[in-house]
Amino acid sequence: MNATEAIRERLCAATGPVRIVGSGSRARHLPARADATALDLSDLREIVRLDHGDQTCTVECGVPLATLDAALREHDLELPCLGGGTAEGTVGGLFACDPFGPGNEGGQSPRSLLLGLDAVLADGTVFKAGARVVKSVAGFDVHKLFVGSQGRLFVAARLHLRLKPRPRAEQWFTNDDLDEAAAFRLLHALRQEPLPLPVLQLRRDSDGSHAVMGRAAGRAGYVTGVVQRHGLHSVSAPTSFHLDPPPRGELLTGLAVPSALPELLRAVPAAATFTWLGGGRFQVALPDPGASDRLLAALPNVPASGVLAVATGERHGRGTPIDPGQARLADALKIALDPDGTLV
Amino acid sequence: MAIERDLTRALGPERVLHTRDALLAWECDGFTVLKSRPRAVVLPESTTEVQAVLRLLHAAAVPFVPRGAGTCLSGGPTAGADAVVVDCSRMRRVLHVSTVDRIATVQPGVVNLDLTAAVSDHDLHYAPDPSSQSVCTIGGNLAENSGGPHCFKYGMTTDHVLAATVVCPDGSLAHLGDPAGPRSPHGLDVLGVFCGSEGTFGIATEITVRLCRNPPEVRTLLASFASMSSACRAVGDIVAAGLVPAALEILDQATIRAVEASVYRAGYPENAAAVLLVELDGPHEVVGEEAAEITAFFRKNGALQSEEATTPDERKRLWKGRKGAFGAMGRIDTDLYVLDGVVPRTRLEEALTKITEIGRRHGVTLSNVFHAGDGNLHPNISFDGRDPDATARTIAAGHEILQLCVELGGSITGEHGVGGEKLDHVPLMFDDDDLEVMARVRRAFDPDGRCNPGKVLPQRHACAEVAKWPQMTAEVLGEGAAEGGQ
Ligand SMILES: Cc1cc2nc3c(=O)[nH]c(=O)nc-3n(C[C@H](O)[C@H](O)[C@H](O)COP(=O)(O)OP(=O)(O)OC[C@H]3O[C@@H](n4cnc5c(N)ncnc54)[C@H](O)[C@@H]3O)c2cc1C
C-alpha cells in the first residue's frame, strides 16, 4: 500500500476531528484537543526517489529529517531549510509547521523548496499538485498552501523537494558575550557579504548578553576569508538559536524587517530570551502571559507581527491583528478544502 | 452599455475604452494565435480606482481580466468579448525602497527592468529576469510566477515576492504576506498560492519584493559544440560538480543561424550544433576558480571553441544573441509558437532528440533555445499563421512535445503558464481530482468565477457559465483545436 492509500484508509477509519502527527513534536507545544483522533504518520518513512543529477527527491511525509539529511549527504546534497543545527522531526512536519522560515535573507524557504506533493483531503480525495521537476507553473500551486498549514488543510503523503549542492566548505561560528552595539555591527557586516550566509542568527539572553551565530559556506578560500575578515569564532558542530518552548511561560514567533531590530529589542522585556532567525523570523521566550500580552500590544508599533506559538489553552494562536482580507481568504481556503473542519 | 457608462463616470473617458477600433491593441498577448477583442478596457492608476472598477463589475456581474504589458505567451490576459480588461500598465510607481532591508514596494505596472534601474544606484537589483524584462511588468511576473535565465541560481518570482495588496473580485481588499518574510506567522501562505494564479484570483495592486545585492564580479562564458549532446553533457558535469552558475543557457543551430542573420548578431559560430552560455557571479576569487573549472568541463566535452567575457560590453555582446533569440526567429516565418516544457535536467538530451523527431514528423520548422540548468525547454515552431494547415500541424506538434515532457517526468509549462493556450494539455499532468481541488481553491478567491474566466483550468473544472475560452479557441483554431489540439 502506498502512502496516499495508507493515509486515505486511516482518514476514512477515523471519526470526528483528526490531528495529524509526524514525530509528535508539535504535541509538546500544543496538546491535541481531547476529542481529536491522532493520525500517526511516522511509519510512512520511505525515500521514494533521490535523483541526485536533477537535485530533486520524493519522500514520504514521515521520513525523519536526520534520515533524509544522511541520505543527501552521500550525494553531496542538502535540503537548505533545516534552520541550522541538527534537525529533529519529520519532513512532513517541517513543511507543515515551517518553524524556521528561510535561514537568512535570500535563503531558501520551504515555499521555494517544495516542488509538489501527493496529498489526501479530509474526505479521502487523493490529489496531486505541483511537479517533480525544479520548475513548473502548471495549475495552481496548491502545494504551497501546505507550508505552515499545521496539517489543517490536507494531509501530505509524499513531498517532491528541490535539493541544493552541499557547499564544498562550511564553517559554523558563534560569537557570544557581545554587547548590543557589537552584535548589531557584526550582523550588519555579515549581511554585506557578497554571498549571503545560509544561516545567520542573533540571540539576546535574559542577562542582556548578545550572540551572533551562523554558517559561512562556499569554496574553502572564501569561507576562510569570511571567518578571518569578521573575527568569527569557529565551532565544530552545527548549531541553532531556535528556541524550545520554555518549561513555564510562552513562546512567541514573529516577523520583522532587519531595520526594525533595534526597536524590536527595545519592546522585548529584558527577562525574555530573544532570537532573530534570519530571513525575518524571530522568537521570544516569555516568562508569563502578562509579558506576552504587553509585547503583542507593542509589536504593531515596531512594526512587527507575532503570534503565540506555544501558550496555554485558549491563548495559543493569539497574535497581532491579522489583515481581515487575508483572514477571510484563509477561512475560505479552509472551508474549500476541509468543509467539515475535520483536520484540527 | 450601462457598465461602460458607470466605468467612465469612475475613471473619466480617456481611461475607459470601448469602441471596437480602440480595443485592437488588447485583442491578444504574445500568443497571437488566439485573438478576441474585449468588451472594454479600463486604465486605473491606484488601488482605490481598481477597487471602484471591480465593485462596479461585481454589481453588474461582468467578468474581467487583469493585464500588465501583454507579453504573456499563453493567452493569459486575452479577454472574451463579454469581459472588461483591467489594464494595470499605468500603475507604474515605485512606492517604497528600503536599502537596509533590501525590499521594494511597487505598483503592478512597474516594468521589471525599471525596478532594477530604480535601485541600481544602491548596488541592488531585482533578480527574476524574464527575457521580456524590458517590457513585462511586476504584476504580470507575480501572476505568472515568471522566471528567466538567472532563476537557476536566484529562483523564480515566488522566491522574491514577500507581500501583495490584492483587490478581490468583489472589490474588497486583502493584504497578503508580510514585507519581512515569505509567510506571515499567522498561518497559511495565501500569497504563495496567489503567485502563479495567472490573474484568476484577483488583481495585485501593490507588490513588495526582495532585492538582491549586485555581485562584485560577473563573468560570462560561451562555448560552442559540434553536437547538442556534448553541450547537454557539459551542463550535467557543471551541475554535478556542485557549481551553481547564475545562468546556463543553450541555443541550437537553427537559433544560432537566425540570430547571426539578424540585428541581434553576437558572433556565435554558425557551424556549431549548439552554444552554451554560462554566467558566473559572486566574489572575485570565487568567480575566477569557478570559471577555470567550467572551462575544463567545456574541454572535457569537446568544445569547438570557448570565450570568456569580463567587461560589461563583452558580456552584453555574448548575451545579445540569447536575449534577441525570439525576435530573430521572426525572420524565419510570419508567426512563432513558443513552447515551454520542462524535463528533468538529466533527460535533456533524450528530450531534444525526440523533439527533433516530432518536428520532422509534423513537417514543422523547429528551433530550440532553453534554460538548460532548469531543464526548461523552449522549442519554437516558426509557421505561417495564415495557413490553416501549417497552424494545425504546429499545434499538433506542440501538443506532442508537451506530452513528451510529461512522459519524461516533467511539466507542460516552466514559466509561461497555462493561460488559454494549454487548457488541453493540463489533463496530461492532472487528473479530475487534482483539478477539482484546484477549482475549489479558485472558488475560495473568486466564488462567481468572474476573474479571468476560462483560464488555467479546463472547462469542466471552471465555472461553466463563464468559461468562454474554449469556445474562443474553437472559433480561432477550428473545432478540433478546442477538443484536443490534434
Ligand atoms: C520575447 C518574450 C520573452 C519572454 N521570456 C520569458 C522568460 O524568460 N521567462 C518567463 O517567465 N516569461 C517570459 N515571457 C512571458 C511573459 O513576458 C511573462 O509571463 C510576464 O511575466 C508577463 O508580464 P506582463 O506584464 O506582460 O503580463 P501580461 O501578459 O499582461 O499578463 C500575464 C498574466 O498576468 C495577469 N496579470 C497581469 N497583471 C496582473 C495583476 N496586477 N494582478 C493579477 N494578475 C495580473 C494577467 O491576467 C495574465 O493572466 C516572455 C515573453 C516574451 C514575449
PDB file of N, CA, C and O in Angstrom, chain A residues 168-202:
ATOM      1  N   ARG A 168      31.133  23.240  -0.813  1.00  0.00           N
ATOM      2  CA  ARG A 168      32.405  22.495  -0.724  1.00  0.00           C
ATOM      3  C   ARG A 168      33.048  22.674   0.639  1.00  0.00           C
ATOM      4  O   ARG A 168      33.760  21.817   1.122  1.00  0.00           O
ATOM      5  N   ALA A 169      32.845  23.838   1.230  1.00  0.00           N
ATOM      6  CA  ALA A 169      33.404  24.071   2.574  1.00  0.00           C
ATOM      7  C   ALA A 169      32.366  24.818   3.390  1.00  0.00           C
ATOM      8  O   ALA A 169      31.539  25.548   2.837  1.00  0.00           O
ATOM      9  N   GLU A 170      32.407  24.614   4.691  1.00  0.00           N
ATOM     10  CA  GLU A 170      31.499  25.373   5.553  1.00  0.00           C
ATOM     11  C   GLU A 170      32.162  25.569   6.910  1.00  0.00           C
ATOM     12  O   GLU A 170      33.042  24.801   7.302  1.00  0.00           O
ATOM     13  N   GLN A 171      31.769  26.606   7.574  1.00  0.00           N
ATOM     14  CA  GLN A 171      32.257  26.826   8.928  1.00  0.00           C
ATOM     15  C   GLN A 171      31.133  27.423   9.762  1.00  0.00           C
ATOM     16  O   GLN A 171      30.608  28.491   9.446  1.00  0.00           O
ATOM     17  N   TRP A 172      30.751  26.711  10.792  1.00  0.00           N
ATOM     18  CA  TRP A 172      29.770  27.250  11.736  1.00  0.00           C
ATOM     19  C   TRP A 172      30.522  28.117  12.741  1.00  0.00           C
ATOM     20  O   TRP A 172      31.677  27.842  13.071  1.00  0.00           O
ATOM     21  N   PHE A 173      29.883  29.136  13.212  1.00  0.00           N
ATOM     22  CA  PHE A 173      30.551  30.015  14.178  1.00  0.00           C
ATOM     23  C   PHE A 173      29.545  30.543  15.191  1.00  0.00           C
ATOM     24  O   PHE A 173      28.336  30.605  14.909  1.00  0.00           O
ATOM     25  N   THR A 174      30.039  30.896  16.341  1.00  0.00           N
ATOM     26  CA  THR A 174      29.226  31.589  17.356  1.00  0.00           C
ATOM     27  C   THR A 174      30.113  32.635  18.027  1.00  0.00           C
ATOM     28  O   THR A 174      31.126  32.279  18.642  1.00  0.00           O
ATOM     29  N   ASN A 175      29.738  33.859  17.893  1.00  0.00           N
ATOM     30  CA  ASN A 175      30.436  34.924  18.640  1.00  0.00           C
ATOM     31  C   ASN A 175      29.504  35.351  19.761  1.00  0.00           C
ATOM     32  O   ASN A 175      28.458  35.948  19.511  1.00  0.00           O
ATOM     33  N   ASP A 176      29.893  34.994  20.992  1.00  0.00           N
ATOM     34  CA  ASP A 176      28.970  35.327  22.089  1.00  0.00           C
ATOM     35  C   ASP A 176      29.572  36.366  23.024  1.00  0.00           C
ATOM     36  O   ASP A 176      30.651  36.903  22.768  1.00  0.00           O
ATOM     37  N   ASP A 177      28.821  36.660  24.070  1.00  0.00           N
ATOM     38  CA  ASP A 177      29.222  37.688  25.038  1.00  0.00           C
ATOM     39  C   ASP A 177      29.442  39.047  24.387  1.00  0.00           C
ATOM     40  O   ASP A 177      30.398  39.759  24.717  1.00  0.00           O
ATOM     41  N   LEU A 178      28.609  39.392  23.469  1.00  0.00           N
ATOM     42  CA  LEU A 178      28.721  40.704  22.803  1.00  0.00           C
ATOM     43  C   LEU A 178      27.719  41.664  23.438  1.00  0.00           C
ATOM     44  O   LEU A 178      26.661  41.237  23.908  1.00  0.00           O
ATOM     45  N   ASP A 179      28.058  42.955  23.418  1.00  0.00           N
ATOM     46  CA  ASP A 179      27.014  43.901  23.818  1.00  0.00           C
ATOM     47  C   ASP A 179      26.160  44.189  22.575  1.00  0.00           C
ATOM     48  O   ASP A 179      26.492  43.771  21.460  1.00  0.00           O
ATOM     49  N   GLU A 180      25.061  44.913  22.769  1.00  0.00           N
ATOM     50  CA  GLU A 180      24.110  45.074  21.674  1.00  0.00           C
ATOM     51  C   GLU A 180      24.763  45.738  20.460  1.00  0.00           C
ATOM     52  O   GLU A 180      24.584  45.278  19.326  1.00  0.00           O
ATOM     53  N   ALA A 181      25.550  46.775  20.706  1.00  0.00           N
ATOM     54  CA  ALA A 181      26.152  47.500  19.589  1.00  0.00           C
ATOM     55  C   ALA A 181      27.083  46.591  18.794  1.00  0.00           C
ATOM     56  O   ALA A 181      27.054  46.569  17.550  1.00  0.00           O
ATOM     57  N   ALA A 182      27.891  45.807  19.501  1.00  0.00           N
ATOM     58  CA  ALA A 182      28.837  44.920  18.813  1.00  0.00           C
ATOM     59  C   ALA A 182      28.084  43.841  18.030  1.00  0.00           C
ATOM     60  O   ALA A 182      28.474  43.486  16.907  1.00  0.00           O
ATOM     61  N   ALA A 183      27.014  43.336  18.618  1.00  0.00           N
ATOM     62  CA  ALA A 183      26.225  42.291  17.934  1.00  0.00           C
ATOM     63  C   ALA A 183      25.624  42.856  16.647  1.00  0.00           C
ATOM     64  O   ALA A 183      25.686  42.216  15.593  1.00  0.00           O
ATOM     65  N   PHE A 184      25.072  44.063  16.727  1.00  0.00           N
ATOM     66  CA  PHE A 184      24.480  44.672  15.531  1.00  0.00           C
ATOM     67  C   PHE A 184      25.545  44.961  14.477  1.00  0.00           C
ATOM     68  O   PHE A 184      25.311  44.792  13.290  1.00  0.00           O
ATOM     69  N   ARG A 185      26.720  45.410  14.957  1.00  0.00           N
ATOM     70  CA  ARG A 185      27.808  45.690  13.990  1.00  0.00           C
ATOM     71  C   ARG A 185      28.172  44.423  13.220  1.00  0.00           C
ATOM     72  O   ARG A 185      28.313  44.430  12.007  1.00  0.00           O
ATOM     73  N   LEU A 186      28.297  43.321  13.963  1.00  0.00           N
ATOM     74  CA  LEU A 186      28.692  42.058  13.321  1.00  0.00           C
ATOM     75  C   LEU A 186      27.595  41.585  12.362  1.00  0.00           C
ATOM     76  O   LEU A 186      27.872  41.182  11.222  1.00  0.00           O
ATOM     77  N   LEU A 187      26.368  41.663  12.847  1.00  0.00           N
ATOM     78  CA  LEU A 187      25.243  41.240  11.997  1.00  0.00           C
ATOM     79  C   LEU A 187      25.216  42.067  10.708  1.00  0.00           C
ATOM     80  O   LEU A 187      25.078  41.525   9.606  1.00  0.00           O
ATOM     81  N   HIS A 188      25.384  43.359  10.868  1.00  0.00           N
ATOM     82  CA  HIS A 188      25.346  44.256   9.717  1.00  0.00           C
ATOM     83  C   HIS A 188      26.486  43.916   8.740  1.00  0.00           C
ATOM     84  O   HIS A 188      26.276  43.819   7.528  1.00  0.00           O
ATOM     85  N   ALA A 189      27.671  43.710   9.290  1.00  0.00           N
ATOM     86  CA  ALA A 189      28.824  43.418   8.419  1.00  0.00           C
ATOM     87  C   ALA A 189      28.613  42.098   7.680  1.00  0.00           C
ATOM     88  O   ALA A 189      28.920  41.994   6.486  1.00  0.00           O
ATOM     89  N   LEU A 190      28.080  41.116   8.373  1.00  0.00           N
ATOM     90  CA  LEU A 190      27.874  39.817   7.721  1.00  0.00           C
ATOM     91  C   LEU A 190      26.783  39.910   6.644  1.00  0.00           C
ATOM     92  O   LEU A 190      26.830  39.192   5.644  1.00  0.00           O
ATOM     93  N   ARG A 191      25.826  40.798   6.862  1.00  0.00           N
ATOM     94  CA  ARG A 191      24.778  40.981   5.839  1.00  0.00           C
ATOM     95  C   ARG A 191      25.336  41.628   4.574  1.00  0.00           C
ATOM     96  O   ARG A 191      24.702  41.587   3.525  1.00  0.00           O
ATOM     97  N   GLN A 192      26.496  42.248   4.676  1.00  0.00           N
ATOM     98  CA  GLN A 192      27.090  42.898   3.491  1.00  0.00           C
ATOM     99  C   GLN A 192      27.933  41.925   2.669  1.00  0.00           C
ATOM    100  O   GLN A 192      28.429  42.281   1.607  1.00  0.00           O
ATOM    101  N   GLU A 193      28.149  40.712   3.176  1.00  0.00           N
ATOM    102  CA  GLU A 193      28.949  39.747   2.413  1.00  0.00           C
ATOM    103  C   GLU A 193      28.305  39.508   1.043  1.00  0.00           C
ATOM    104  O   GLU A 193      27.076  39.391   0.952  1.00  0.00           O
ATOM    105  N   PRO A 194      29.115  39.402   0.001  1.00  0.00           N
ATOM    106  CA  PRO A 194      28.523  39.221  -1.334  1.00  0.00           C
ATOM    107  C   PRO A 194      27.769  37.900  -1.494  1.00  0.00           C
ATOM    108  O   PRO A 194      26.833  37.826  -2.271  1.00  0.00           O
ATOM    109  N   LEU A 195      28.176  36.865  -0.774  1.00  0.00           N
ATOM    110  CA  LEU A 195      27.386  35.635  -0.788  1.00  0.00           C
ATOM    111  C   LEU A 195      26.619  35.585   0.525  1.00  0.00           C
ATOM    112  O   LEU A 195      27.240  35.532   1.593  1.00  0.00           O
ATOM    113  N   PRO A 196      25.281  35.629   0.485  1.00  0.00           N
ATOM    114  CA  PRO A 196      24.535  35.606   1.744  1.00  0.00           C
ATOM    115  C   PRO A 196      24.865  34.346   2.540  1.00  0.00           C
ATOM    116  O   PRO A 196      24.947  33.257   1.965  1.00  0.00           O
ATOM    117  N   LEU A 197      25.103  34.509   3.821  1.00  0.00           N
ATOM    118  CA  LEU A 197      25.360  33.327   4.653  1.00  0.00           C
ATOM    119  C   LEU A 197      24.078  32.499   4.716  1.00  0.00           C
ATOM    120  O   LEU A 197      23.004  33.065   4.938  1.00  0.00           O
ATOM    121  N   PRO A 198      24.165  31.187   4.537  1.00  0.00           N
ATOM    122  CA  PRO A 198      22.934  30.393   4.542  1.00  0.00           C
ATOM    123  C   PRO A 198      22.221  30.398   5.898  1.00  0.00           C
ATOM    124  O   PRO A 198      21.011  30.197   5.948  1.00  0.00           O
ATOM    125  N   VAL A 199      22.959  30.610   6.963  1.00  0.00           N
ATOM    126  CA  VAL A 199      22.338  30.730   8.287  1.00  0.00           C
ATOM    127  C   VAL A 199      22.990  31.922   8.985  1.00  0.00           C
ATOM    128  O   VAL A 199      24.219  32.055   8.998  1.00  0.00           O
ATOM    129  N   LEU A 200      22.159  32.812   9.536  1.00  0.00           N
ATOM    130  CA  LEU A 200      22.683  33.955  10.281  1.00  0.00           C
ATOM    131  C   LEU A 200      21.659  34.317  11.353  1.00  0.00           C
ATOM    132  O   LEU A 200      20.525  34.681  11.027  1.00  0.00           O
ATOM    133  N   GLN A 201      22.036  34.155  12.619  1.00  0.00           N
ATOM    134  CA  GLN A 201      21.070  34.350  13.706  1.00  0.00           C
ATOM    135  C   GLN A 201      21.670  35.202  14.823  1.00  0.00           C
ATOM    136  O   GLN A 201      22.886  35.228  15.011  1.00  0.00           O
ATOM    137  N   LEU A 202      20.771  35.872  15.541  1.00  0.00           N
ATOM    138  CA  LEU A 202      21.191  36.708  16.671  1.00  0.00           C
ATOM    139  C   LEU A 202      20.395  36.276  17.898  1.00  0.00           C
ATOM    140  O   LEU A 202      19.237  35.890  17.778  1.00  0.00           O
TER     141      LEU A 202
END
